[in-house]
PDB file of C-alpha atoms and ligand atoms in Angstrom:
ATOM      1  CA  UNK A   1      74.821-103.959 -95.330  1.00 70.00           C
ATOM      2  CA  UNK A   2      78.582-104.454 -93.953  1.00 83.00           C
ATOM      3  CA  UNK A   3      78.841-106.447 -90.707  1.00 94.00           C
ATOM      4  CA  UNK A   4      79.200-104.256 -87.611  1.00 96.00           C
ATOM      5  CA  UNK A   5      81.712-105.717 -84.334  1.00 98.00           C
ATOM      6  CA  UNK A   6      80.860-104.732 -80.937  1.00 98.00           C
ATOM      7  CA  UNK A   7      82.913-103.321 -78.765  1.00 98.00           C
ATOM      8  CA  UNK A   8      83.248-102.337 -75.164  1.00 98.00           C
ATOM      9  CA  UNK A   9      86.165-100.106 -74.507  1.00 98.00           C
ATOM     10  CA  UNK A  10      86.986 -97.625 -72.017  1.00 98.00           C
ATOM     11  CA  UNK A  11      87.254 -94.098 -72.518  1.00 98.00           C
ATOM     12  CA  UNK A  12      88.796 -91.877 -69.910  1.00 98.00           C
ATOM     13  CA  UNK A  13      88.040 -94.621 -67.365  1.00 97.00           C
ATOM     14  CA  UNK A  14      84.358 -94.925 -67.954  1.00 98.00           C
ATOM     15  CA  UNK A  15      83.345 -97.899 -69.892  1.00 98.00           C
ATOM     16  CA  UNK A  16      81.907 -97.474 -73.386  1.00 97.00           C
ATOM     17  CA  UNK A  17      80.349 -99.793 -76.107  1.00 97.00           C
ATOM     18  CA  UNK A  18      79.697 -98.906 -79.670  1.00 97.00           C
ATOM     19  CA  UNK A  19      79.504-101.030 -83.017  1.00 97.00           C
ATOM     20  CA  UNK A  20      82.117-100.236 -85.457  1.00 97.00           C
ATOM     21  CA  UNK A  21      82.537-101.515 -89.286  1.00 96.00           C
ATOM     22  CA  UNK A  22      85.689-103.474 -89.435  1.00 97.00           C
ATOM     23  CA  UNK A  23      87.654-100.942 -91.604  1.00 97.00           C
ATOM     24  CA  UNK A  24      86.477 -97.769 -89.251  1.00 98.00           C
ATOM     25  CA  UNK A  25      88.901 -95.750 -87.211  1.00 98.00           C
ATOM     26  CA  UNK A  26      89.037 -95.547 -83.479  1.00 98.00           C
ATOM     27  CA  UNK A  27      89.578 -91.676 -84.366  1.00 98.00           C
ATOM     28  CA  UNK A  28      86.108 -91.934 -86.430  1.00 98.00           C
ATOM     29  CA  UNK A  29      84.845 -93.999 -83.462  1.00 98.00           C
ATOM     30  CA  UNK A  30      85.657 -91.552 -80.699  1.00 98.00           C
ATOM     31  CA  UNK A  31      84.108 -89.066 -82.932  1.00 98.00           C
ATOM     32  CA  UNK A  32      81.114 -90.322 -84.591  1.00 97.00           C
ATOM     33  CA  UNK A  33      79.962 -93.384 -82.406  1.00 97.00           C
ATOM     34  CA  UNK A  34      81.076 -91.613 -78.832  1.00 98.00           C
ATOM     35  CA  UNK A  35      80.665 -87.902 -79.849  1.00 97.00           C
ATOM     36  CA  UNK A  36      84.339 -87.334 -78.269  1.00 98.00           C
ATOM     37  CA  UNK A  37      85.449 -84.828 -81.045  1.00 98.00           C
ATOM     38  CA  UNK A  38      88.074 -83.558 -79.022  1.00 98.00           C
ATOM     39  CA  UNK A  39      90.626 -85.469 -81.088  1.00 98.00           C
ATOM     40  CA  UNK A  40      91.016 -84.053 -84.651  1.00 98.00           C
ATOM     41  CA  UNK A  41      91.645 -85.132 -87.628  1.00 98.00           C
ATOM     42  CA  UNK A  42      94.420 -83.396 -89.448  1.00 97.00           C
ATOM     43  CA  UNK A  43      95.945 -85.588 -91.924  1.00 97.00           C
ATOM     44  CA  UNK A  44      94.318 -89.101 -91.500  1.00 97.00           C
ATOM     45  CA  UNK A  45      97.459 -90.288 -92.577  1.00 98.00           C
ATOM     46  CA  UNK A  46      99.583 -90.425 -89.318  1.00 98.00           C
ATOM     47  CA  UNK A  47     101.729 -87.611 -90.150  1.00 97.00           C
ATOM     48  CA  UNK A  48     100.210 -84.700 -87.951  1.00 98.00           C
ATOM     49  CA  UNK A  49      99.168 -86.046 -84.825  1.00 98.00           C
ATOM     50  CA  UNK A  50      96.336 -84.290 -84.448  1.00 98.00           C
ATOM     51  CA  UNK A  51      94.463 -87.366 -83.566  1.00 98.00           C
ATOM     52  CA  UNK A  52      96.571 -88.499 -80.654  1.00 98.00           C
ATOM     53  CA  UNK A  53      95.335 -90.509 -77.850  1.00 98.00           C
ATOM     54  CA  UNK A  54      97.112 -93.287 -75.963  1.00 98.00           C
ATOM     55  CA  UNK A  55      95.732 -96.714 -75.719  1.00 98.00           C
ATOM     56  CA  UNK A  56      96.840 -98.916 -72.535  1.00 98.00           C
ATOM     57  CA  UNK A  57      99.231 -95.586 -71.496  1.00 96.00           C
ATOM     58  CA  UNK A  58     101.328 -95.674 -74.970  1.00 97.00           C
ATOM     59  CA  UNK A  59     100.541 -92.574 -77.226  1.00 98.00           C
ATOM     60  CA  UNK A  60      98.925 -93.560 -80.835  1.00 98.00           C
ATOM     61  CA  UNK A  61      97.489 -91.774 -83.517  1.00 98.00           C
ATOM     62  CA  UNK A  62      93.883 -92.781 -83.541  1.00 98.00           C
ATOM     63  CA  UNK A  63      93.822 -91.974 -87.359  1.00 98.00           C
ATOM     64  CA  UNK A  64      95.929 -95.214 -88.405  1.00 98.00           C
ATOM     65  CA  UNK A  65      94.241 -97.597 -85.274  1.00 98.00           C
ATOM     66  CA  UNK A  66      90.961 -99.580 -86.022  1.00 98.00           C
ATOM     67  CA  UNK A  67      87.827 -99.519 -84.010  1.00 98.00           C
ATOM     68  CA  UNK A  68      87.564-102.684 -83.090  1.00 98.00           C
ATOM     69  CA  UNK A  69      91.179-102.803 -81.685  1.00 98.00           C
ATOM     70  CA  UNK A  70      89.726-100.710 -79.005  1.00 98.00           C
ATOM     71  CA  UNK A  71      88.319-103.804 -77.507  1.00 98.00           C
ATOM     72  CA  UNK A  72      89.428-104.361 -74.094  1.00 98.00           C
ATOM     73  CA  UNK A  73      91.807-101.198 -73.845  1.00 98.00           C
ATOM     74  CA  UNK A  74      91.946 -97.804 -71.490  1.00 98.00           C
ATOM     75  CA  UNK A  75      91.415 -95.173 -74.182  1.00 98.00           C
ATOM     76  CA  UNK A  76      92.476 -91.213 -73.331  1.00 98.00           C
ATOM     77  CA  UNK A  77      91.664 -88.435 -74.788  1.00 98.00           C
ATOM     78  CA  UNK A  78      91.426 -84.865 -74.512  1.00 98.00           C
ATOM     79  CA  UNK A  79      88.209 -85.101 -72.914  1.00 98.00           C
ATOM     80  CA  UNK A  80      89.986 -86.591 -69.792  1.00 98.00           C
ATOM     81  CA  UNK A  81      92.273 -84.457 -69.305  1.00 98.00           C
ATOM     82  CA  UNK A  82      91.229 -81.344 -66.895  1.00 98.00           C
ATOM     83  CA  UNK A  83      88.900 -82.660 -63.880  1.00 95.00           C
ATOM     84  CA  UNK A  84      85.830 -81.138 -63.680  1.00 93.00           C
ATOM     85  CA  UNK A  85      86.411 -77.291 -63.856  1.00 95.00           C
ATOM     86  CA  UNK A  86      90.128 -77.889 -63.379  1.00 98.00           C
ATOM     87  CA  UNK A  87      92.537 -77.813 -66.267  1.00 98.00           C
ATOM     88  CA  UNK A  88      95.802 -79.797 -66.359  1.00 98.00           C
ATOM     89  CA  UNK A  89      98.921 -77.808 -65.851  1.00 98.00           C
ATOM     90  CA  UNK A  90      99.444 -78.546 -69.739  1.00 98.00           C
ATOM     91  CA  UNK A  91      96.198 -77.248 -70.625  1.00 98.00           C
ATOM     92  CA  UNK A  92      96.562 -73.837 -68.222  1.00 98.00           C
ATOM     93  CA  UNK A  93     100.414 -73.377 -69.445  1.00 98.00           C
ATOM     94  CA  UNK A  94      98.856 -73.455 -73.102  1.00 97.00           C
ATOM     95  CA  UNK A  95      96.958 -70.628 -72.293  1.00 97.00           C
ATOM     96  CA  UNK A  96      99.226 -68.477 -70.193  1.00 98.00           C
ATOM     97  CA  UNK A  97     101.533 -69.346 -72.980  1.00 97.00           C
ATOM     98  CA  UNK A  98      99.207 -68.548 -76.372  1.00 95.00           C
ATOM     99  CA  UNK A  99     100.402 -71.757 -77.625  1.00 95.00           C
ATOM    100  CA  UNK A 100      97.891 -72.338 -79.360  1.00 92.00           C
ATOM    101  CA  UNK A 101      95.819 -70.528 -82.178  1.00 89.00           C
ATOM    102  CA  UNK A 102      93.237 -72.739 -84.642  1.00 89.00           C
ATOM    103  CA  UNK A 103      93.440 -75.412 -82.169  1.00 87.00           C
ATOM    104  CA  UNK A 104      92.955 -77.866 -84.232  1.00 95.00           C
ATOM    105  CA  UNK A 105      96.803 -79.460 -83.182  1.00 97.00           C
ATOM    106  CA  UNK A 106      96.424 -78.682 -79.700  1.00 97.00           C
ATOM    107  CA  UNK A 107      94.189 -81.664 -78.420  1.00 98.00           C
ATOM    108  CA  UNK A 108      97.142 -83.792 -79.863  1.00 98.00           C
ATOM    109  CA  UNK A 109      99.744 -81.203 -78.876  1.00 98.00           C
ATOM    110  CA  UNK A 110      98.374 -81.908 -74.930  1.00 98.00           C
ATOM    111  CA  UNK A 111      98.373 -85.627 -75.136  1.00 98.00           C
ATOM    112  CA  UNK A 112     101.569 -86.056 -76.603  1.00 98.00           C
ATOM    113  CA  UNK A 113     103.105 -83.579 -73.781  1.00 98.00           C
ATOM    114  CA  UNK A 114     100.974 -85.299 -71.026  1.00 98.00           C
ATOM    115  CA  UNK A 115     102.452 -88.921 -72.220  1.00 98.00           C
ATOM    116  CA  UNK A 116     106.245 -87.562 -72.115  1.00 98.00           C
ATOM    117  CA  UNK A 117     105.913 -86.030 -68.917  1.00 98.00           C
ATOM    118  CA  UNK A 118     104.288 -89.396 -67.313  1.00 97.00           C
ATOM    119  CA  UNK A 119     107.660 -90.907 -68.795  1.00 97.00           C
ATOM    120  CA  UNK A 120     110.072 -88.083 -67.726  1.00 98.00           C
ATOM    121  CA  UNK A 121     108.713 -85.393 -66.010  1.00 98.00           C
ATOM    122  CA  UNK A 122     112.136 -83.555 -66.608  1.00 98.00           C
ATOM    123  CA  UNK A 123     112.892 -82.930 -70.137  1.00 98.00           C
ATOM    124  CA  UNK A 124     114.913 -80.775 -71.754  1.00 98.00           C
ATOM    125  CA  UNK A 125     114.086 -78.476 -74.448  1.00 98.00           C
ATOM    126  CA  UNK A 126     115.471 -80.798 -77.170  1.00 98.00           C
ATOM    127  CA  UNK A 127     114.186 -83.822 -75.555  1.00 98.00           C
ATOM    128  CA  UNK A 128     110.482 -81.994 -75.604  1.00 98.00           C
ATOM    129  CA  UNK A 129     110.681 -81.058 -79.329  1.00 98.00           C
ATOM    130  CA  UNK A 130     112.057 -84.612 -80.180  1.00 98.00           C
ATOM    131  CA  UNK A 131     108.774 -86.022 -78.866  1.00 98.00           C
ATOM    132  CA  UNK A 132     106.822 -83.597 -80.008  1.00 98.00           C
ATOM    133  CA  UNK A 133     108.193 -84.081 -83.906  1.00 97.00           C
ATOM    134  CA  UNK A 134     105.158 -86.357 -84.659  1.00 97.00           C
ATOM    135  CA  UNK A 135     103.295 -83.196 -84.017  1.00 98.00           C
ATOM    136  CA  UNK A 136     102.174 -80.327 -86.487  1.00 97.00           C
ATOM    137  CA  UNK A 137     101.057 -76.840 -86.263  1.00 95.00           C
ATOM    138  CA  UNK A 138     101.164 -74.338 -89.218  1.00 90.00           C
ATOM    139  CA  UNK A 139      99.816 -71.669 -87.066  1.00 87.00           C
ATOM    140  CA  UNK A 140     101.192 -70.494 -83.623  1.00 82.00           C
ATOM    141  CA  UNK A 141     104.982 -71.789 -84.736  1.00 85.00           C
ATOM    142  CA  UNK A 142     106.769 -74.289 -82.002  1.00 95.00           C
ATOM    143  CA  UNK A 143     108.092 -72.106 -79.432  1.00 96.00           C
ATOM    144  CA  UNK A 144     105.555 -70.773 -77.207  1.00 96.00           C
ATOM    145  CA  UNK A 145     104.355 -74.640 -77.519  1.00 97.00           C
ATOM    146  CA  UNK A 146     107.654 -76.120 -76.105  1.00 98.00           C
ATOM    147  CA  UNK A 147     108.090 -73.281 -73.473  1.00 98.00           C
ATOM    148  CA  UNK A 148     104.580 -74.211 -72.126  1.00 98.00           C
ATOM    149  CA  UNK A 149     105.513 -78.114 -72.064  1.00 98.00           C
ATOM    150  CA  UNK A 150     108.967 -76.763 -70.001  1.00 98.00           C
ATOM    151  CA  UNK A 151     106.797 -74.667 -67.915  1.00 98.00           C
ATOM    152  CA  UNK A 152     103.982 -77.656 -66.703  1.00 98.00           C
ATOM    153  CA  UNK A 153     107.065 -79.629 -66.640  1.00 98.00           C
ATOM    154  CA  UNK A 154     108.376 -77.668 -63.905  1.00 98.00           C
ATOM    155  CA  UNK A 155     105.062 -76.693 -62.052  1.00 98.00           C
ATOM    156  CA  UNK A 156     104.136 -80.236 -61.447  1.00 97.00           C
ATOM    157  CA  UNK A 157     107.905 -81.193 -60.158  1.00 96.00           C
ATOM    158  CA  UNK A 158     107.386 -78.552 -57.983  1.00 94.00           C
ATOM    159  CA  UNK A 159     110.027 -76.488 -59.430  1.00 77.00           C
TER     160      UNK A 159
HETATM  161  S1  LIG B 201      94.934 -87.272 -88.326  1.00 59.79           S
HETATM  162 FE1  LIG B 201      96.072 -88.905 -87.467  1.00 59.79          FE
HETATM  163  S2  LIG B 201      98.140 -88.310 -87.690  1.00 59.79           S
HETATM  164 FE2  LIG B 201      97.005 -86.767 -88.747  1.00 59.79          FE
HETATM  165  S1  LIG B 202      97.162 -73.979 -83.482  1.00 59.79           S
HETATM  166 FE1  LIG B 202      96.700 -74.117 -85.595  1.00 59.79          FE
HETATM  167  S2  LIG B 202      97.640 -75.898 -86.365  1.00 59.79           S
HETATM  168 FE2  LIG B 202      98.181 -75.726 -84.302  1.00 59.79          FE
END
């Protein structure tokens, strides 16, 4: 039997332990061990995004980051996003927008959007669709996804 490593992370700022096999995935983690499957898995490669999350505020793909280098970190995901019954601007501009269809991107879609807006809560359009290059969808197409980023952009300036 392969050695298991404990370790105690937090997850949308409740504290979490699990035991994780050294060559496991903190995308397989948040999934299997924590029963977070919010964050997809797409490609498993780091090419789609899919699995995005951000770890100590920078934005990762969960797919290429090992379990046990959750130890000690401030983990979000999709689950943390709305409070309670209320959804992020993001998440409400997605649907007032349809920008979004299998879903299957969108979890990663939001978090990417959410961490570029903590850094500049002004983009423009090309600036949004830079940062959102790390992110695929071969369903709804980019555009209603970018107008809803602009769109929660300017809600939460106030705009
Ligand atoms: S599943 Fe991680 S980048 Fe595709
Ligand atoms: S909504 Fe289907 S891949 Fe994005």
């Amino acid at each position: 039997m392969s050695k298991k490593y404990h370790v105690t992370t937090t997850v949308n700022g409740d504290e979490y332990e699990y035991l994780c096999e050294a060559q496991q995935t903190l995308l397989d983690a948040l999934r299997d061990e924590l029963m977070l499957s919010g964050t997809k898995e797409g490609c498993a490669t780091g090419d789609c995004g899919a699995c995005s999350v951000t770890v100590d505020g920078r934005l990762v793909c969960s797919c290429l980051m090992l379990a046990v280098e959750a130890e000690g970190k401030s983990v979000a995901t999709i689950e943390g996003m709305a409070q309670g019954e209320t959804l992020h601007p993001l998440q409400r501009k997605f649907l007032d927008h349809a920008a979004l269809q299998c879903g299957i991107c969108t979890p990663g879609f939001l978090i990417a959007a959410k961490a570029l807006l903590e850094r500049n809560p002004e983009p423009t359009e090309t600036e949004v669709r830079y940062w959102l290059a790390g992110n695929l969808c071969r369903c709804t197409g980019y555009d209603k996804i970018v107008r809803a980023v602009l769109d929660a952009a300017a809600e939460m300036r106030g705009a």
